[in-house]
Structure formats: C-alpha cells, structure tokens
Short mmCIF file of C-alpha atoms and ligand atoms in Angstrom, two decimals:
data_model
loop_
_atom_site.label_atom_id
_atom_site.label_comp_id
_atom_site.label_asym_id
_atom_site.label_seq_id
_atom_site.Cartn_x
_atom_site.Cartn_y
_atom_site.Cartn_z
CA MET A 293 106.14 13.91 118.88
CA TYR A 294 107.10 14.21 122.54
CA THR A 295 109.70 11.42 122.40
CA GLY A 296 111.26 12.85 119.24
CA LEU A 297 111.56 16.30 120.84
CA GLN A 298 112.91 14.78 124.03
CA HIS A 299 115.66 12.98 122.09
CA PHE A 300 116.48 16.11 120.14
CA HIS A 301 116.63 18.23 123.33
CA SER A 302 118.77 15.58 124.97
CA PHE A 303 121.24 15.36 122.04
CA TRP A 304 121.30 19.10 121.33
CA ALA A 305 122.28 19.78 124.96
CA TYR A 306 125.69 18.18 124.24
CA LEU A 307 126.24 20.40 121.23
CA ALA A 308 125.18 23.58 123.04
CA LEU A 309 127.32 22.80 126.11
CA ILE A 310 130.39 21.86 124.02
CA LEU A 311 130.09 25.07 121.98
CA LEU A 312 129.72 27.10 125.18
CA ILE A 313 132.85 25.50 126.65
CA LEU A 314 134.81 26.16 123.43
CA THR A 315 133.71 29.81 123.33
CA ILE A 316 134.59 30.31 126.99
CA ILE A 317 138.06 28.75 126.59
CA ASN A 318 138.60 30.77 123.41
CA SER A 319 137.63 34.01 125.17
CA ILE A 320 139.84 33.27 128.20
CA LEU A 321 142.78 32.70 125.82
CA GLY A 322 141.81 35.93 124.05
CA VAL A 323 141.81 37.95 127.27
CA THR A 324 144.92 36.43 128.86
CA GLY A 325 146.93 36.35 125.62
CA ASP A 326 145.78 39.82 124.49
CA LYS A 327 144.70 38.30 121.18
CA PRO A 328 142.89 40.28 118.47
CA PHE A 329 139.17 39.59 118.17
CA ALA A 330 138.95 37.91 114.78
CA GLY A 331 136.12 36.73 112.53
CA LYS A 332 136.53 33.15 113.76
CA ASP A 333 135.99 34.28 117.37
CA ARG A 334 132.79 36.05 116.37
CA LYS A 335 131.57 33.03 114.40
CA LEU A 336 132.22 30.61 117.26
CA ALA A 337 130.32 32.85 119.70
CA LEU A 338 127.48 33.27 117.18
CA PHE A 339 127.09 29.51 116.55
CA THR A 340 127.02 29.03 120.30
CA LEU A 341 124.33 31.68 120.70
CA ILE A 342 122.23 30.10 117.94
CA SER A 343 122.61 26.59 119.39
CA VAL A 344 121.50 27.79 122.81
CA HIS A 345 118.49 29.62 121.35
CA ILE A 346 117.46 26.50 119.42
CA GLN A 347 117.70 24.51 122.66
CA LEU A 348 115.54 27.09 124.41
CA LEU A 349 112.83 26.94 121.72
CA ILE A 350 112.77 23.14 121.72
CA GLY A 351 112.67 23.20 125.53
CA ILE A 352 109.61 25.46 125.56
CA VAL A 353 107.69 23.20 123.13
CA LEU A 354 108.86 20.15 125.09
CA LEU A 355 107.59 21.60 128.35
CA PHE A 356 104.10 22.32 127.01
CA THR A 357 103.78 18.82 125.52
CA SER A 358 105.27 17.06 128.56
CA PRO A 359 103.57 14.90 131.20
CA TYR A 360 105.00 17.40 133.72
CA TRP A 361 102.90 20.20 132.24
CA ALA A 362 99.86 17.92 132.15
CA ALA A 363 100.41 17.25 135.87
CA LEU A 364 100.54 20.98 136.51
CA THR A 365 97.25 21.65 134.73
CA GLU A 366 95.56 18.66 136.36
CA SER A 367 96.86 18.88 139.92
CA GLY A 368 98.01 22.49 140.25
CA MET A 369 101.23 24.18 141.28
CA GLY A 370 100.99 23.06 144.91
CA GLU A 371 101.28 19.38 143.96
CA VAL A 372 104.03 20.04 141.40
CA MET A 373 106.13 21.91 143.99
CA LYS A 374 105.86 18.97 146.41
CA ASN A 375 107.45 16.54 143.91
CA SER A 376 111.17 17.22 143.34
CA LEU A 377 111.24 15.76 139.79
CA TYR A 378 108.19 17.75 138.68
CA ARG A 379 109.45 20.90 140.38
CA MET A 380 112.74 20.52 138.50
CA MET A 381 111.07 20.01 135.11
CA VAL A 382 108.32 22.62 135.39
CA VAL A 383 109.96 25.35 137.46
CA GLU A 384 113.68 25.10 138.20
CA HIS A 385 115.07 23.84 134.87
CA PRO A 386 113.00 26.12 132.60
CA LEU A 387 113.33 29.30 134.67
CA THR A 388 117.05 28.94 135.38
CA ASN A 389 117.75 28.14 131.75
CA ILE A 390 115.75 31.09 130.48
CA ILE A 391 117.86 33.35 132.75
CA ALA A 392 121.04 31.60 131.52
CA VAL A 393 120.12 32.11 127.86
CA THR A 394 119.28 35.76 128.60
CA LEU A 395 122.75 36.26 130.10
CA ILE A 396 124.38 34.58 127.09
CA THR A 397 122.38 36.85 124.78
CA ILE A 398 123.46 39.91 126.81
CA GLY A 399 127.09 38.78 126.38
CA TRP A 400 126.59 38.60 122.62
CA SER A 401 124.90 42.03 122.41
CA ARG A 402 127.44 43.61 124.73
CA HIS A 403 130.46 42.51 122.67
CA LYS A 404 129.17 44.55 119.73
CA LYS A 405 129.27 47.74 121.78
CA GLN A 406 132.85 47.23 122.96
CA ASP A 407 135.67 49.08 121.19
CA SER A 408 138.68 47.03 122.26
CA ASP A 409 139.34 43.43 121.29
CA LYS A 410 140.04 42.54 124.90
CA ALA A 411 136.68 43.91 126.02
CA LYS A 412 134.92 41.84 123.33
CA HIS A 413 136.63 38.65 124.52
CA LYS A 414 135.82 39.64 128.11
CA SER A 415 132.13 40.01 127.34
CA PHE A 416 131.99 36.36 126.24
CA MET A 417 134.24 35.22 129.05
CA ILE A 418 131.96 36.69 131.72
CA PHE A 419 128.45 36.24 130.32
CA TYR A 420 128.86 32.86 128.62
CA LEU A 421 130.55 31.58 131.78
CA LEU A 422 127.72 32.83 134.00
CA GLY A 423 125.27 31.26 131.54
CA ILE A 424 126.89 27.81 131.57
CA ILE A 425 127.16 27.82 135.38
CA LEU A 426 123.41 28.42 135.62
CA LEU A 427 122.65 25.81 132.93
CA LEU A 428 124.75 23.14 134.63
CA SER A 429 123.20 23.93 138.01
CA ARG A 430 119.74 22.86 136.82
CA ILE A 431 120.22 20.11 134.23
CA PRO A 432 118.30 16.95 135.18
CA PHE A 433 121.44 14.78 134.97
CA SER A 434 119.74 11.72 136.46
CA ASN A 435 117.21 11.70 133.58
CA TRP A 436 119.74 12.73 130.94
CA TRP A 437 122.24 9.96 131.60
CA SER A 438 119.84 7.21 132.65
C1 LIG B 715 118.85 26.28 126.88
C2 LIG B 715 119.38 25.46 127.67
C3 LIG B 715 118.84 24.10 128.01
C4 LIG B 715 119.60 22.98 128.14
C5 LIG B 715 121.12 22.88 127.96
C6 LIG B 715 118.70 21.90 128.48
C7 LIG B 715 119.08 20.60 128.70
C8 LIG B 715 118.24 19.57 129.06
C9 LIG B 715 118.64 18.21 129.31
C10 LIG B 715 120.06 17.69 129.18
C11 LIG B 715 117.52 17.49 129.64
C12 LIG B 715 117.45 16.00 129.99
C13 LIG B 715 117.00 15.28 128.73
C14 LIG B 715 116.70 13.82 128.97
O1 LIG B 715 116.02 13.49 129.95
O2 LIG B 715 117.15 12.99 128.17
C15 LIG B 715 116.40 18.41 129.61
C16 LIG B 715 115.09 18.06 129.87
C17 LIG B 715 114.02 18.90 129.76
N1 LIG B 715 114.06 20.23 129.42
FE1 LIG B 715 115.72 21.29 128.97
N2 LIG B 715 117.40 22.38 128.54
C18 LIG B 715 117.45 23.72 128.27
C19 LIG B 715 116.38 24.59 128.25
C20 LIG B 715 115.07 24.24 128.51
C21 LIG B 715 113.96 25.16 128.58
C22 LIG B 715 114.09 26.66 128.42
C23 LIG B 715 112.84 24.42 128.82
C24 LIG B 715 111.41 24.84 128.99
C25 LIG B 715 110.96 26.06 128.92
C26 LIG B 715 113.24 23.05 128.93
C27 LIG B 715 112.39 22.00 129.17
C28 LIG B 715 112.77 20.70 129.45
C29 LIG B 715 111.86 19.64 129.81
C30 LIG B 715 110.35 19.71 129.97
C31 LIG B 715 112.65 18.50 130.00
C32 LIG B 715 112.15 17.11 130.44
C33 LIG B 715 112.12 16.17 129.28
C34 LIG B 715 111.79 14.77 129.78
O3 LIG B 715 112.63 14.15 130.44
O4 LIG B 715 110.69 14.29 129.50
N3 LIG B 715 114.60 22.97 128.74
N4 LIG B 715 116.86 19.66 129.26
#
C-alpha cells in the first residue's frame, strides 16, 4: 500500500502544482487586465483547491504508513531531528504544506466575500502564490526526481 500511495502522491504533486501555477497566472492576468471574474476562473481555482486537498489527505496517510513515522515511534523525535531526511519527511514537509494548504483555502474562502471582480482575482493571486512558495520551499526534490 505504501508504494502505491507514494507513487500517487508523487504523480499528484505535478497536477496540483500545475493547477496552482495556472490559477496564479490567470489571477495575475485578471488583476492587471481588469478582467471580469467569470465562471471559468472560479472553476479553475476550485479544481486547484480540490487537487491540493486530495494531496494533503494522501500525504497524511502516507506519513503515518511511512518508514519515517516508524522511525519516529521507535527512536523518538530527538533522533528524527538529527537526520535531515527524516526531519524533512516528518516535520518540515508536512507542517509547511499544511500551512500552505491552509493559506490556499483562505484564498478560496476570501474570494467569496469580495464584491469586486478585481478583489476576487487578487485573493487568488496573493494566497495561492503564498501557498505555492511554501510548498516549493519544502518539497523533497532529491527524492522526487531520483
Ligand atoms: C499538499 C501539498 C503537498 C505536496 C505538493 C507534496 C509533494 C510531495 C512530493 C513531490 C514528494 C516526493 C515524492 C517522491 O519521493 O517520489 C512528497 C513526499 C512525501 N510527502 Fe508530500 N506533499 C504535500 C503534502 C504532504 C503532507 C501534508 C504530508 C503529511 C502530512 C506529506 C507527506 C509526505 C511524505 C511522508 C513523503 C515521503 C514519501 C517517501 O518518499 O517515502 N505530504 N510529497
């Protein structure tokens, strides 16, 4: 099960990151070009939100079934923090990504409360951008692309 989830999490990351980039570009064009906020803009942002939430759920299951979690329960947090790979997988990657997904979710919720089309685009531009910066800062690229 672990390997299957790992492959899914690894593949789904591309989808989630591509959708995030598309939504961010779309919202920047919306803000700078003073474009109306249309149904297609909402749908793109919604699919992105859903893809990121799916990644989060898979990530949580992956963590609890991982050898990294087993190491934590066997050796304790002190040992995990001493090993940079384990620290990344058990602490840095999960925590940073949970914060990133929270920011993305705030961006989604916030756009609904905005009256102007520009403000709706801006909500995605700011919060989805902050989210992707955090995500990219703590992706284990060496594992992902090896
Ligand atoms: C939502 C945004 C997230 C993205 C874009 C993301 C992306 C990735 C990527 C690209 C990898 C490397 C996969 C590989 O080695 O082939 C990875 C690994 C991992 N992720 Fe995430 N992740 C996210 C959230 C999470 C969360 C919230 C958790 C846990 C609570 C998590 C747990 C893990 C674990 C345990 C691994 C190590 C898998 C392994 O190499 O055995 N991820 N993640």
